């Protein structure tokens, strides 16, 4: 890959930057205008908001009412990293639990990420390829969908790219030594901020080290400074504030897991080109874009293997722990590599366009074809999405009624077992834990006794949630679980007695 400090002449650079900023403004306006009301049932957002409320009110960070179930750690750890809740805390303090200001924060994070792409890769992609990178990334329906979720995905991307922006300055050979050191320190600070937002930010440290080792055969002082700042801040977070290790409870790596996840994440990456109508077209577009990305990556390394740096190594270092992680997270975990995938796709496009221009005198022919195909794909997918709000989730009247019932008809000390425990804890103030699926149902009854559970909630009945076991469990014990309330989404049962109590040790 070319040096990131190389740039076109000043006039062209300014014109390209202006067009790029206009593209970012267009993407941001489109996202702000299409924010959807509510949140879906995936209750990760609930934990972030609960942590933010605790920070805003001076309540201990971990007091969320969520009871961690060691038998089902995939639901989520005891606590989430503090970075995203710290960003949400001022919003929560001003607007309470109103979701749209939090969604605006997510949109602003995306806009910041796109501006950083313009800054970081202005010497790698010429105009109009760079503007197309912004539009392909920002307007992709996968990214558009992510902007509605109060999750750390897009803020994490923005912090990662911010860290790289400072690290690129720290690595500039023609910059004064003091400026390089200051930039290195800031790179480490933003790397820690990324880590504090999502634990996978830890891969920025080996990225910095690999960059220097590839380019210079040694680690320079700015990179050492960046790594030192990261380590000091991460250690302080762990030992002084949040020493939660429950993330590691689900970490069991096997060859079969690695193979399955590698294939599943490859399929998830192809969702970038989902059009809502033709699966064959999605696969064909994915194969074509991946071929362009492979060409662009190979040519970048061929031209300057010794100049390879963080853009070339970060995607691989990031993907390694993602693939090794037992809990498959779909394309949301691939958001940090999407800009890099599209970057190399456009690198390959540029290389082919240069060949076409030399032979036939036609400029940007391949880029035009890629852009047209992407535009048709995006438009087709947008024609199938619902713009008005989430079709399911916590804001539906049925679920608002459910939360109201729990708050008004149950004791404030009640403990619930529910597939979405963190959402229930946030919106009702009750303690809640997730169920699990043991071969012996008495083990589940034993868990109920351990946490003092008094209610069981079945549902929501949606394909993405594995709630069938709890339905069977309730049906198996009609005399021990008394139905109290139900609607089309969930049903509430009160635990009358524990039929396995005599067998408990």
PDB file of C-alpha atoms in Angstrom, residues 99-265:
ATOM      1  CA  UNK A  99     -33.941   6.605  22.655  1.00  0.00           C
ATOM      2  CA  UNK A 100     -33.705   9.061  19.759  1.00  0.00           C
ATOM      3  CA  UNK A 101     -30.947  11.236  21.320  1.00  0.00           C
ATOM      4  CA  UNK A 102     -28.883   8.079  21.856  1.00  0.00           C
ATOM      5  CA  UNK A 103     -29.507   7.075  18.252  1.00  0.00           C
ATOM      6  CA  UNK A 104     -28.357  10.543  17.174  1.00  0.00           C
ATOM      7  CA  UNK A 105     -25.100   9.892  19.045  1.00  0.00           C
ATOM      8  CA  UNK A 106     -24.673   6.675  17.060  1.00  0.00           C
ATOM      9  CA  UNK A 107     -25.317   8.541  13.782  1.00  0.00           C
ATOM     10  CA  UNK A 108     -22.743  11.176  14.733  1.00  0.00           C
ATOM     11  CA  UNK A 109     -20.269   8.385  15.424  1.00  0.00           C
ATOM     12  CA  UNK A 110     -20.857   7.081  11.912  1.00  0.00           C
ATOM     13  CA  UNK A 111     -20.393  10.567  10.424  1.00  0.00           C
ATOM     14  CA  UNK A 112     -17.150  10.925  12.376  1.00  0.00           C
ATOM     15  CA  UNK A 113     -15.988   7.562  11.047  1.00  0.00           C
ATOM     16  CA  UNK A 114     -16.666   8.631   7.461  1.00  0.00           C
ATOM     17  CA  UNK A 115     -14.749  11.884   7.916  1.00  0.00           C
ATOM     18  CA  UNK A 116     -11.851   9.887   9.312  1.00  0.00           C
ATOM     19  CA  UNK A 117     -11.942   7.620   6.258  1.00  0.00           C
ATOM     20  CA  UNK A 118     -11.520  10.721   4.099  1.00  0.00           C
ATOM     21  CA  UNK A 119      -8.554  11.812   6.199  1.00  0.00           C
ATOM     22  CA  UNK A 120      -6.857   8.435   6.489  1.00  0.00           C
ATOM     23  CA  UNK A 121      -7.138   7.245   2.900  1.00  0.00           C
ATOM     24  CA  UNK A 122      -6.898  10.445   0.874  1.00  0.00           C
ATOM     25  CA  UNK A 123      -3.405   9.380  -0.203  1.00  0.00           C
ATOM     26  CA  UNK A 124      -4.461   5.819  -0.965  1.00  0.00           C
ATOM     27  CA  UNK A 125      -7.554   6.289  -3.120  1.00  0.00           C
ATOM     28  CA  UNK A 126      -7.914   9.066  -5.693  1.00  0.00           C
ATOM     29  CA  UNK A 127     -11.087  10.996  -6.324  1.00  0.00           C
ATOM     30  CA  UNK A 128     -13.776   9.828  -7.087  1.00  0.00           C
ATOM     31  CA  UNK A 129     -12.870   6.435  -5.568  1.00  0.00           C
ATOM     32  CA  UNK A 130     -12.529   7.981  -2.114  1.00  0.00           C
ATOM     33  CA  UNK A 131     -15.988   9.552  -2.272  1.00  0.00           C
ATOM     34  CA  UNK A 132     -17.413   6.219  -3.417  1.00  0.00           C
ATOM     35  CA  UNK A 133     -15.795   4.581  -0.369  1.00  0.00           C
ATOM     36  CA  UNK A 134     -17.679   7.014   1.872  1.00  0.00           C
ATOM     37  CA  UNK A 135     -20.981   6.410   0.097  1.00  0.00           C
ATOM     38  CA  UNK A 136     -20.621   2.629  -0.104  1.00  0.00           C
ATOM     39  CA  UNK A 137     -19.825   2.476   3.605  1.00  0.00           C
ATOM     40  CA  UNK A 138     -22.298   5.014   4.912  1.00  0.00           C
ATOM     41  CA  UNK A 139     -25.291   4.102   2.747  1.00  0.00           C
ATOM     42  CA  UNK A 140     -24.962   0.338   3.033  1.00  0.00           C
ATOM     43  CA  UNK A 141     -28.244  -1.022   4.455  1.00  0.00           C
ATOM     44  CA  UNK A 142     -26.319  -3.035   7.057  1.00  0.00           C
ATOM     45  CA  UNK A 143     -24.731   0.157   8.388  1.00  0.00           C
ATOM     46  CA  UNK A 144     -28.051   2.000   8.069  1.00  0.00           C
ATOM     47  CA  UNK A 145     -29.701  -0.656  10.239  1.00  0.00           C
ATOM     48  CA  UNK A 146     -26.882  -0.468  12.822  1.00  0.00           C
ATOM     49  CA  UNK A 147     -27.403   3.265  13.316  1.00  0.00           C
ATOM     50  CA  UNK A 148     -30.810   2.637  14.912  1.00  0.00           C
ATOM     51  CA  UNK A 149     -29.458   0.394  17.658  1.00  0.00           C
ATOM     52  CA  UNK A 150     -28.137   1.881  20.885  1.00  0.00           C
ATOM     53  CA  UNK A 151     -25.037  -0.297  20.714  1.00  0.00           C
ATOM     54  CA  UNK A 152     -21.293   0.277  20.769  1.00  0.00           C
ATOM     55  CA  UNK A 153     -20.616  -0.901  17.192  1.00  0.00           C
ATOM     56  CA  UNK A 154     -20.394   2.449  15.389  1.00  0.00           C
ATOM     57  CA  UNK A 155     -18.846   4.423  18.272  1.00  0.00           C
ATOM     58  CA  UNK A 156     -16.204   1.689  18.475  1.00  0.00           C
ATOM     59  CA  UNK A 157     -15.444   2.092  14.762  1.00  0.00           C
ATOM     60  CA  UNK A 158     -15.078   5.848  15.198  1.00  0.00           C
ATOM     61  CA  UNK A 159     -12.645   5.431  18.100  1.00  0.00           C
ATOM     62  CA  UNK A 160     -10.598   2.817  16.228  1.00  0.00           C
ATOM     63  CA  UNK A 161     -10.231   5.115  13.233  1.00  0.00           C
ATOM     64  CA  UNK A 162      -9.416   8.058  15.533  1.00  0.00           C
ATOM     65  CA  UNK A 163      -6.612   6.021  17.053  1.00  0.00           C
ATOM     66  CA  UNK A 164      -5.295   5.212  13.593  1.00  0.00           C
ATOM     67  CA  UNK A 165      -5.479   8.870  12.574  1.00  0.00           C
ATOM     68  CA  UNK A 166      -3.142   9.825  15.420  1.00  0.00           C
ATOM     69  CA  UNK A 167      -0.951   6.788  14.836  1.00  0.00           C
ATOM     70  CA  UNK A 168      -0.568   7.709  11.159  1.00  0.00           C
ATOM     71  CA  UNK A 169       0.775  11.094  12.259  1.00  0.00           C
ATOM     72  CA  UNK A 170       3.058   9.424  14.793  1.00  0.00           C
ATOM     73  CA  UNK A 171       4.439   7.222  12.007  1.00  0.00           C
ATOM     74  CA  UNK A 172       5.114  10.071   9.561  1.00  0.00           C
ATOM     75  CA  UNK A 173       8.875  10.079   9.011  1.00  0.00           C
ATOM     76  CA  UNK A 174       8.984  13.780   8.064  1.00  0.00           C
ATOM     77  CA  UNK A 175       7.166  15.012  11.208  1.00  0.00           C
ATOM     78  CA  UNK A 176       9.129  16.584  14.101  1.00  0.00           C
ATOM     79  CA  UNK A 177      10.027  14.155  16.847  1.00  0.00           C
ATOM     80  CA  UNK A 178       8.006  15.946  19.533  1.00  0.00           C
ATOM     81  CA  UNK A 179       4.877  15.977  17.355  1.00  0.00           C
ATOM     82  CA  UNK A 180       5.316  12.286  16.641  1.00  0.00           C
ATOM     83  CA  UNK A 181       5.551  11.492  20.353  1.00  0.00           C
ATOM     84  CA  UNK A 182       2.463  13.549  21.181  1.00  0.00           C
ATOM     85  CA  UNK A 183       0.589  11.839  18.352  1.00  0.00           C
ATOM     86  CA  UNK A 184       1.728   8.458  19.673  1.00  0.00           C
ATOM     87  CA  UNK A 185       0.396   9.287  23.131  1.00  0.00           C
ATOM     88  CA  UNK A 186      -2.935  10.364  21.648  1.00  0.00           C
ATOM     89  CA  UNK A 187      -3.048   7.206  19.539  1.00  0.00           C
ATOM     90  CA  UNK A 188      -2.682   5.181  22.748  1.00  0.00           C
ATOM     91  CA  UNK A 189      -5.372   7.251  24.459  1.00  0.00           C
ATOM     92  CA  UNK A 190      -7.878   6.658  21.669  1.00  0.00           C
ATOM     93  CA  UNK A 191      -6.868   2.996  21.472  1.00  0.00           C
ATOM     94  CA  UNK A 192      -7.739   2.676  25.144  1.00  0.00           C
ATOM     95  CA  UNK A 193     -11.036   4.493  24.510  1.00  0.00           C
ATOM     96  CA  UNK A 194     -11.803   1.912  21.818  1.00  0.00           C
ATOM     97  CA  UNK A 195     -10.922  -0.897  24.236  1.00  0.00           C
ATOM     98  CA  UNK A 196     -13.094   0.706  26.937  1.00  0.00           C
ATOM     99  CA  UNK A 197     -15.939   0.687  24.420  1.00  0.00           C
ATOM    100  CA  UNK A 198     -15.403  -2.855  23.189  1.00  0.00           C
ATOM    101  CA  UNK A 199     -12.833  -5.317  24.502  1.00  0.00           C
ATOM    102  CA  UNK A 200     -11.739  -6.161  20.957  1.00  0.00           C
ATOM    103  CA  UNK A 201      -9.999  -2.797  20.906  1.00  0.00           C
ATOM    104  CA  UNK A 202      -7.087  -4.656  22.492  1.00  0.00           C
ATOM    105  CA  UNK A 203      -6.006  -5.680  18.972  1.00  0.00           C
ATOM    106  CA  UNK A 204      -4.865  -2.107  18.324  1.00  0.00           C
ATOM    107  CA  UNK A 205      -1.730  -2.747  20.386  1.00  0.00           C
ATOM    108  CA  UNK A 206      -0.437  -5.618  18.205  1.00  0.00           C
ATOM    109  CA  UNK A 207      -1.490  -3.579  15.158  1.00  0.00           C
ATOM    110  CA  UNK A 208       0.799  -0.708  16.208  1.00  0.00           C
ATOM    111  CA  UNK A 209       3.654  -3.119  16.910  1.00  0.00           C
ATOM    112  CA  UNK A 210       3.216  -5.037  13.649  1.00  0.00           C
ATOM    113  CA  UNK A 211       3.142  -1.783  11.683  1.00  0.00           C
ATOM    114  CA  UNK A 212       6.536  -0.704  13.011  1.00  0.00           C
ATOM    115  CA  UNK A 213       8.105  -4.153  12.776  1.00  0.00           C
ATOM    116  CA  UNK A 214       7.069  -4.516   9.128  1.00  0.00           C
ATOM    117  CA  UNK A 215       8.153  -1.032   8.101  1.00  0.00           C
ATOM    118  CA  UNK A 216      11.204  -0.446  10.262  1.00  0.00           C
ATOM    119  CA  UNK A 217      12.186  -3.866  11.629  1.00  0.00           C
ATOM    120  CA  UNK A 218      11.930  -2.318  15.078  1.00  0.00           C
ATOM    121  CA  UNK A 219       9.356  -0.630  17.284  1.00  0.00           C
ATOM    122  CA  UNK A 220       9.752   3.148  17.308  1.00  0.00           C
ATOM    123  CA  UNK A 221       9.329   5.413  20.300  1.00  0.00           C
ATOM    124  CA  UNK A 222       5.881   6.749  19.238  1.00  0.00           C
ATOM    125  CA  UNK A 223       4.496   3.223  18.930  1.00  0.00           C
ATOM    126  CA  UNK A 224       6.014   2.315  22.291  1.00  0.00           C
ATOM    127  CA  UNK A 225       4.387   5.412  23.799  1.00  0.00           C
ATOM    128  CA  UNK A 226       1.010   4.459  22.315  1.00  0.00           C
ATOM    129  CA  UNK A 227       1.236   0.923  23.705  1.00  0.00           C
ATOM    130  CA  UNK A 228       2.376   2.179  27.120  1.00  0.00           C
ATOM    131  CA  UNK A 229      -0.557   4.585  27.436  1.00  0.00           C
ATOM    132  CA  UNK A 230      -2.962   1.837  26.422  1.00  0.00           C
ATOM    133  CA  UNK A 231      -1.568  -0.679  28.915  1.00  0.00           C
ATOM    134  CA  UNK A 232      -1.541   1.796  31.811  1.00  0.00           C
ATOM    135  CA  UNK A 233      -5.126   2.925  31.244  1.00  0.00           C
ATOM    136  CA  UNK A 234      -6.456  -0.584  30.586  1.00  0.00           C
ATOM    137  CA  UNK A 235      -4.733  -1.874  33.741  1.00  0.00           C
ATOM    138  CA  UNK A 236      -6.162   1.000  35.779  1.00  0.00           C
ATOM    139  CA  UNK A 237      -9.659   0.224  34.470  1.00  0.00           C
ATOM    140  CA  UNK A 238      -9.316  -3.454  35.355  1.00  0.00           C
ATOM    141  CA  UNK A 239      -7.649  -3.233  38.747  1.00  0.00           C
ATOM    142  CA  UNK A 240      -9.138  -0.001  40.067  1.00  0.00           C
ATOM    143  CA  UNK A 241     -12.677  -0.005  38.639  1.00  0.00           C
ATOM    144  CA  UNK A 242     -14.030  -2.929  36.594  1.00  0.00           C
ATOM    145  CA  UNK A 243     -12.307  -6.274  37.023  1.00  0.00           C
ATOM    146  CA  UNK A 244     -15.080  -8.361  35.481  1.00  0.00           C
ATOM    147  CA  UNK A 245     -13.802 -11.578  33.885  1.00  0.00           C
ATOM    148  CA  UNK A 246     -17.185 -13.083  32.999  1.00  0.00           C
ATOM    149  CA  UNK A 247     -16.488 -12.551  29.285  1.00  0.00           C
ATOM    150  CA  UNK A 248     -14.030 -15.436  29.558  1.00  0.00           C
ATOM    151  CA  UNK A 249     -16.637 -17.892  30.883  1.00  0.00           C
ATOM    152  CA  UNK A 250     -17.769 -18.720  27.352  1.00  0.00           C
ATOM    153  CA  UNK A 251     -14.298 -18.909  25.807  1.00  0.00           C
ATOM    154  CA  UNK A 252     -13.831 -22.470  24.588  1.00  0.00           C
ATOM    155  CA  UNK A 253     -11.979 -22.684  21.277  1.00  0.00           C
ATOM    156  CA  UNK A 254     -12.028 -25.821  19.134  1.00  0.00           C
ATOM    157  CA  UNK A 255     -11.039 -26.458  15.497  1.00  0.00           C
ATOM    158  CA  UNK A 256     -14.681 -27.143  14.649  1.00  0.00           C
ATOM    159  CA  UNK A 257     -15.679 -23.796  16.145  1.00  0.00           C
ATOM    160  CA  UNK A 258     -13.036 -21.928  14.161  1.00  0.00           C
ATOM    161  CA  UNK A 259     -14.125 -23.565  10.920  1.00  0.00           C
ATOM    162  CA  UNK A 260     -17.799 -22.916  11.562  1.00  0.00           C
ATOM    163  CA  UNK A 261     -17.305 -19.295  12.572  1.00  0.00           C
ATOM    164  CA  UNK A 262     -14.999 -18.576   9.635  1.00  0.00           C
ATOM    165  CA  UNK A 263     -17.669 -19.794   7.224  1.00  0.00           C
ATOM    166  CA  UNK A 264     -20.494 -18.067   9.069  1.00  0.00           C
ATOM    167  CA  UNK A 265     -18.704 -14.718   9.169  1.00  0.00           C
TER     168      UNK A 265
END
